[in-house]
XYZ file of C-alpha atoms in Angstrom:
445
model
C 128.962 163.602 91.873
C 130.111 167.079 90.727
C 128.914 166.272 86.889
C 126.248 165.040 86.813
C 124.324 167.487 89.059
C 125.832 169.819 85.866
C 124.579 167.614 83.309
C 121.418 167.460 84.939
C 121.342 171.387 86.035
C 122.543 172.467 82.299
C 119.229 169.952 81.135
C 116.618 171.737 83.575
C 118.368 175.105 82.091
C 117.021 174.003 78.914
C 113.423 173.590 80.243
C 113.443 176.579 82.103
C 114.783 175.869 85.549
C 117.195 178.755 85.741
C 118.150 181.986 84.703
C 121.146 182.834 82.102
C 122.992 184.498 85.552
C 122.214 181.665 87.885
C 123.726 178.362 85.629
C 126.560 180.580 85.504
C 126.730 181.265 88.946
C 126.486 177.503 89.888
C 129.157 176.513 86.879
C 131.725 179.024 88.086
C 131.330 177.819 92.031
C 131.412 174.315 91.344
C 134.541 174.927 88.571
C 136.640 176.329 91.744
C 135.525 173.565 94.529
C 136.728 171.064 90.946
C 139.934 173.181 90.719
C 140.184 172.686 94.811
C 139.742 168.806 93.937
C 141.913 168.242 91.119
C 145.225 170.313 93.440
C 144.895 168.509 95.902
C 144.299 165.118 93.776
C 147.699 165.793 92.337
C 149.498 166.711 94.901
C 148.361 163.360 97.223
C 149.015 160.940 93.966
C 152.599 163.195 93.514
C 153.381 162.516 96.883
C 152.541 158.837 97.078
C 153.812 157.734 93.927
C 157.288 156.445 95.334
C 155.463 154.485 97.955
C 153.284 152.771 95.384
C 155.903 151.992 93.019
C 158.358 150.749 95.569
C 156.349 149.221 98.404
C 152.719 148.106 97.175
C 153.496 147.174 93.165
C 155.658 144.575 92.779
C 157.280 145.955 89.806
C 159.633 143.346 88.567
C 161.926 144.498 85.612
C 161.157 148.362 85.951
C 162.819 150.456 87.890
C 161.342 152.050 90.696
C 161.913 155.596 90.089
C 160.337 155.607 86.389
C 157.049 153.850 87.808
C 157.616 156.429 90.360
C 157.470 159.467 87.778
C 154.732 157.801 85.613
C 152.692 158.028 88.477
C 153.179 161.859 89.843
C 151.789 162.502 85.839
C 148.788 159.633 86.027
C 147.972 161.966 88.851
C 148.300 165.260 86.854
C 146.323 163.623 84.123
C 143.401 162.604 86.307
C 143.395 165.804 87.849
C 142.919 167.291 84.685
C 140.646 164.908 83.097
C 138.390 165.596 86.518
C 138.049 169.209 85.378
C 136.899 168.138 81.982
C 134.646 166.640 83.330
C 132.415 168.904 84.055
C 132.876 170.984 80.208
C 131.469 167.027 78.723
C 128.366 166.976 81.649
C 127.458 170.546 80.757
C 127.827 170.076 76.832
C 125.667 166.936 77.089
C 123.420 168.544 80.157
C 121.983 171.579 77.243
C 121.621 167.979 75.031
C 124.917 169.182 72.700
C 125.728 166.064 72.263
C 126.558 165.808 68.191
C 129.183 169.235 68.419
C 130.404 167.227 72.330
C 131.133 164.547 70.385
C 132.711 165.935 67.202
C 135.480 167.708 69.411
C 135.874 164.072 72.278
C 136.778 162.162 68.805
C 139.087 164.910 67.397
C 140.740 164.968 70.758
C 140.961 161.076 71.095
C 141.865 160.343 67.967
C 144.491 163.296 68.563
C 145.905 161.409 72.161
C 145.991 157.993 70.970
C 147.704 158.164 67.228
C 150.022 161.006 69.153
C 150.963 158.308 71.997
C 151.498 155.846 69.203
C 153.468 158.288 67.279
C 155.752 159.592 70.348
C 156.416 155.727 71.580
C 157.580 154.589 67.994
C 159.129 157.407 67.160
C 160.795 159.295 70.108
C 160.930 157.534 73.842
C 159.565 154.224 74.129
C 158.831 154.907 77.838
C 156.038 155.209 80.031
C 157.222 158.835 81.324
C 156.738 159.800 77.357
C 153.493 158.013 77.464
C 151.524 159.885 79.736
C 153.073 163.094 79.257
C 151.583 163.054 75.768
C 148.525 162.318 78.244
C 148.853 165.203 80.442
C 149.656 167.799 77.243
C 146.650 166.500 75.500
C 144.711 166.427 78.167
C 145.568 170.904 79.146
C 144.466 171.322 75.305
C 140.828 169.096 76.013
C 139.974 171.209 79.279
C 140.611 175.113 77.116
C 138.385 173.757 74.467
C 135.486 172.510 76.177
C 135.735 175.550 78.550
C 135.983 178.007 75.844
C 132.906 176.212 74.299
C 130.938 175.808 77.021
C 130.828 179.447 78.000
C 130.309 179.989 74.101
C 126.726 178.607 74.144
C 125.466 179.486 77.280
C 123.704 182.695 76.638
C 125.030 186.389 78.084
C 123.789 187.328 81.754
C 124.153 190.954 83.730
C 127.526 189.950 85.125
C 129.797 187.149 84.840
C 129.336 184.132 86.795
C 130.220 184.164 90.651
C 131.446 181.955 93.270
C 127.613 181.694 95.082
C 127.391 179.431 98.586
C 123.557 180.129 97.446
C 123.850 178.319 94.022
C 125.865 175.029 95.817
C 123.595 174.669 98.672
C 120.465 174.528 95.556
C 122.097 171.712 94.562
C 124.233 170.240 97.824
C 121.140 167.669 98.072
C 121.706 166.505 94.642
C 125.618 166.659 94.735
C 125.515 164.948 97.999
C 123.773 162.229 97.118
C 125.786 161.488 94.232
C 129.125 162.315 95.996
C 128.461 159.555 98.621
C 127.170 157.144 95.557
C 130.282 157.566 93.645
C 132.455 156.645 96.150
C 130.889 153.706 96.839
C 131.064 152.895 93.500
C 134.260 153.713 93.180
C 135.725 151.480 95.737
C 132.817 148.567 94.350
C 134.466 148.797 90.731
C 139.038 149.511 92.016
C 139.071 147.301 95.256
C 139.358 144.535 92.935
C 142.191 145.867 91.241
C 143.794 146.958 94.582
C 143.821 143.739 96.163
C 144.720 142.122 92.867
C 148.172 144.752 92.797
C 149.085 143.843 95.996
C 148.556 140.141 95.778
C 149.732 139.111 92.107
C 152.905 139.857 90.372
C 152.243 142.817 86.991
C 152.611 140.278 84.451
C 149.665 138.261 86.392
C 147.993 142.112 87.038
C 148.428 143.372 83.468
C 147.005 140.310 81.645
C 143.356 141.303 84.416
C 143.937 145.088 83.953
C 143.560 143.656 79.736
C 141.037 141.980 80.429
C 138.370 144.464 82.275
C 140.068 147.066 79.206
C 138.712 144.716 76.899
C 135.619 143.980 78.418
C 134.963 148.025 79.516
C 134.469 148.637 75.862
C 131.137 147.460 75.585
C 130.494 150.940 77.791
C 131.800 153.097 74.875
C 129.379 152.204 72.692
C 126.530 152.863 75.157
C 127.926 156.175 76.176
C 125.848 158.249 73.619
C 122.729 156.443 74.256
C 123.297 156.975 77.932
C 124.247 160.674 77.473
C 121.247 161.654 75.520
C 119.273 160.394 77.166
C 119.835 161.925 80.702
C 119.471 165.562 79.872
C 116.264 164.619 77.525
C 114.665 162.446 81.056
C 115.922 165.349 83.184
C 113.874 167.719 80.856
C 110.756 165.644 80.319
C 110.371 165.464 84.530
C 111.197 168.909 85.082
C 108.028 169.070 82.777
C 105.683 166.392 84.584
C 105.485 164.998 81.181
C 105.038 161.442 82.246
C 103.739 159.898 79.368
C 106.319 160.723 76.984
C 108.923 160.367 80.217
C 108.226 156.932 80.089
C 108.468 156.440 76.170
C 111.930 157.940 76.071
C 112.565 155.502 79.165
C 111.844 152.171 77.314
C 113.230 153.321 73.758
C 116.370 154.255 75.778
C 116.299 150.492 77.558
C 115.964 148.984 73.899
C 118.388 150.353 72.575
C 121.057 149.832 75.123
C 120.235 145.936 75.014
C 120.713 146.207 71.502
C 124.248 147.947 71.344
C 125.323 147.324 74.552
C 123.830 144.012 75.407
C 124.450 142.317 71.906
C 128.581 143.720 72.487
C 129.070 141.868 75.417
C 127.535 138.750 73.684
C 129.944 139.216 70.990
C 132.322 140.116 73.258
C 131.796 137.118 75.641
C 131.496 134.703 73.405
C 134.481 134.726 70.653
C 136.087 136.268 73.679
C 139.455 133.810 72.821
C 139.244 134.668 69.270
C 138.962 138.475 69.975
C 141.692 138.621 72.367
C 143.219 136.463 69.979
C 143.360 139.313 66.868
C 143.492 142.259 68.928
C 147.118 141.266 70.645
C 148.252 139.216 67.723
C 149.725 137.114 70.735
C 148.436 133.312 71.876
C 149.889 133.635 75.104
C 148.208 136.665 75.544
C 144.811 135.216 74.224
C 144.732 132.420 76.616
C 145.152 134.522 79.693
C 143.241 136.614 79.653
C 140.282 134.795 76.904
C 138.123 133.482 80.055
C 138.022 136.797 82.326
C 136.871 138.451 79.422
C 133.969 136.184 79.344
C 132.956 137.112 83.028
C 134.346 140.435 83.049
C 131.833 141.109 80.242
C 129.171 139.079 81.625
C 128.807 141.903 84.395
C 129.824 144.560 81.971
C 126.683 143.662 80.158
C 124.569 143.657 83.533
C 125.830 146.815 84.342
C 125.069 148.458 81.179
C 121.113 147.117 81.142
C 121.457 149.546 84.549
C 121.964 152.680 82.846
C 118.639 154.127 81.742
C 117.151 153.385 85.233
C 119.760 155.314 86.262
C 119.706 157.668 84.443
C 116.036 158.172 85.171
C 116.712 157.813 88.989
C 119.046 161.217 88.642
C 116.813 162.828 86.251
C 114.043 162.824 89.224
C 116.914 163.809 91.500
C 117.049 160.226 93.399
C 120.322 159.891 94.979
C 119.475 157.770 97.673
C 118.236 154.912 95.885
C 122.045 154.397 94.835
C 123.635 155.445 98.385
C 121.793 152.473 99.938
C 122.514 150.422 97.434
C 125.760 150.994 96.460
C 126.943 151.297 100.743
C 124.657 147.577 100.777
C 127.111 146.500 98.262
C 130.023 147.594 99.614
C 129.232 145.891 103.326
C 128.568 142.466 101.330
C 131.161 142.558 98.110
C 133.740 144.119 99.650
C 133.831 141.189 101.930
C 133.834 138.569 98.952
C 136.539 140.157 97.622
C 139.174 140.068 100.489
C 137.426 135.513 100.494
C 137.955 135.530 97.182
C 140.879 136.855 95.975
C 143.537 134.840 97.755
C 141.452 132.152 97.266
C 140.897 132.300 93.028
C 143.232 135.469 92.473
C 141.763 137.367 88.795
C 138.650 134.486 88.293
C 137.577 135.068 91.617
C 137.075 139.046 91.547
C 135.252 138.418 88.377
C 132.973 136.564 89.404
C 132.153 138.268 92.608
C 131.831 141.641 89.932
C 129.363 139.571 88.267
C 127.802 138.733 91.386
C 127.612 142.766 92.230
C 125.596 143.634 88.950
C 123.160 140.590 88.905
C 121.899 142.621 91.959
C 121.663 145.879 90.555
C 119.815 144.532 88.355
C 117.325 141.793 90.461
C 117.087 144.016 93.551
C 117.856 148.266 92.857
C 115.506 147.906 90.157
C 112.772 146.888 92.014
C 113.232 149.649 94.310
C 113.557 152.685 91.087
C 110.551 151.605 89.636
C 108.474 150.761 92.644
C 109.222 154.290 93.680
C 109.079 156.075 89.909
C 107.634 153.742 86.987
C 106.326 150.566 88.918
C 103.990 149.556 86.634
C 106.760 149.389 83.512
C 109.181 147.057 85.298
C 107.915 143.638 83.215
C 107.787 145.576 80.718
C 111.395 146.403 80.998
C 112.148 143.295 81.801
C 110.775 141.345 78.720
C 110.475 143.609 76.344
C 113.202 145.781 76.963
C 115.747 143.157 78.443
C 115.336 139.167 77.783
C 114.036 139.637 74.089
C 116.462 141.509 72.833
C 119.510 139.971 74.267
C 118.041 136.027 73.691
C 117.301 137.026 70.589
C 121.405 138.045 70.059
C 122.877 135.304 72.427
C 120.915 132.498 70.253
C 122.727 133.790 66.815
C 125.523 134.166 68.372
C 126.121 130.750 69.496
C 124.376 129.451 66.185
C 127.117 131.139 64.113
C 130.273 130.543 66.862
C 129.416 126.157 66.591
C 128.408 126.797 62.606
C 132.127 128.852 62.416
C 133.860 125.984 65.159
C 134.831 123.592 62.741
C 136.497 126.202 60.082
C 140.413 126.978 61.030
C 142.516 129.766 60.831
C 142.449 133.292 61.689
C 140.689 135.075 58.532
C 137.885 132.381 59.254
C 137.271 133.245 62.434
C 137.247 137.044 62.230
C 135.043 136.669 59.311
C 132.783 134.469 62.125
C 132.906 137.411 64.726
C 131.911 139.871 62.292
C 129.187 137.886 60.758
C 128.183 137.150 64.246
C 127.968 140.803 65.125
C 125.790 141.699 62.410
C 123.645 139.527 62.585
C 122.982 139.416 66.307
C 122.445 143.363 66.094
C 119.880 142.290 63.426
C 117.911 139.989 65.861
C 118.017 141.927 68.553
C 116.848 144.997 66.653
C 113.533 142.993 65.246
C 113.364 141.841 68.884
C 112.838 144.823 70.606
C 109.739 146.474 69.741
C 110.721 150.180 69.446
C 113.471 150.110 68.109
C 111.934 147.590 65.509
C 109.107 150.561 64.303
C 112.074 153.114 64.304
C 114.010 150.991 61.739
C 111.053 150.241 60.220
C 109.838 153.691 59.691
C 113.691 154.740 58.693
C 113.849 151.958 55.923
C 110.298 152.710 54.731
C 111.320 156.585 54.026
C 114.613 155.430 52.240
C 112.361 152.831 49.965
C 109.790 156.386 49.303
C 113.074 158.606 48.385
C-alpha cells in the first residue's frame, strides 16, 4: 500500500497539495516503515528457506541445500525490490516517466544481460543467478534514491519521521494495504497450490506460461505509470472535464496496446512459444495455458485505467471489498479446480476472476465517480478496438495456417501484430484522432 500512496501524494505535491517540507517528511516516514518491513521479509524468507525447499517443493533432481540457498537470496532480492518500489512510485508521481524509464531500461538491461553472462561464463547455478539479481537491486536502489531526492525542492530541514505525516495518508494507505494483500492472495494462490500438488517440471510449465502471458502487462505499464499521477493531479484540481477525457484516452491506449498484444499472444500462442523456447515439447505443454492465462491478463489490463481513477479519487474501499468477495469465492474454486483439473483449472479460475472485475467492479466504479461514461468505456474504449484486433488476427491466422515452416509462421505473427495494432488504433476514436493529427503534422513538414 505504500508505493501507490507515495505516487498519489507526489502527484498531489505537483498540484500544490504538499509543501516541500511535508512531502520530504512523508517520504522519510514511509522509507523507515518500508525498511522495517523489508528486513522482516528477508528474515522470514531466509528462516523458511530450508522448509520450503525440503518440505514444500517437489524438487526432484535439484539438491535441497542449493534450492534453500537460492530462496535465501530470493528473500534479499524481494526486500530490495520492495524498497525500490518507493522511489519508482515517487518518480512516477512526480511525472518523471521519461527519466524513470531511461534509468529502469538501463538497469533492467544490465540485470538481464549480466545474468546471461554469469550463467554462461562464470557459474551456471541458480545461486549465481539470484546473487546477481541482488547486486543489481542494490545498485538500482541507490540510483533511484539519489535521483528522487535530487528532484525534490529544498526544505528548511531534512525529512524526519513523522507520525502526523503517516496519519494523514493512513486511510488511503490502509485501504491499499488491505486491497493489495487480498490481491496478492488472489494472484498467487494458484501458484502456491500448484507448487504443492504438481511435480516441479509441471509447475515449471505453468510458471513459464504465466510469465509469457504476463508480458502483455509490461507493454501497458508506461500508460498506467503516466496516467495515474495525471488523473490524481486533475482530481486535486477538480477539473472533471479533462479528467474524463484523460480517462477515455488512457483506456483506449490500454486496449490498443495491451488488448492487441493479448489477442495476438492468445491466437498465436503455440507459434510464439515455439519461437521463444525453440522446444516443441515445452511449446506443446504451455500453449493452451498461455492462451487462457492471456485472456485473463487482457481482461485485467482493461481495468487498469478505471482502477487508477479510483485511486486518484482516494477511493480504496471498492478495491478492498471486491477483492474480499473475490477471495471468498475464488479461493474455494481454486481448492476445487486445482486437484480436479490441475494447471488448466487454475488458469480458467483466473479468467473468471477478471470477468467479475470487468462486469461488477467497473459498474460500481462508474456509478460513484463518472457514471455517465460507463457505456462509452465498454463500447468505444474496450469492445471496438478489441474486436477489430481479434478479427484482423484471426484472418491472418487462417491465411497462414496452410503454410508450413517456422519462418512463415513468424512472419504471420509479425503481420498479425502490425495489422491488429493498426485496426485497433483506427477503431479507438481518441487514439485515431491523435494518430491522424500526428500523421498530418508529419506530412506538412
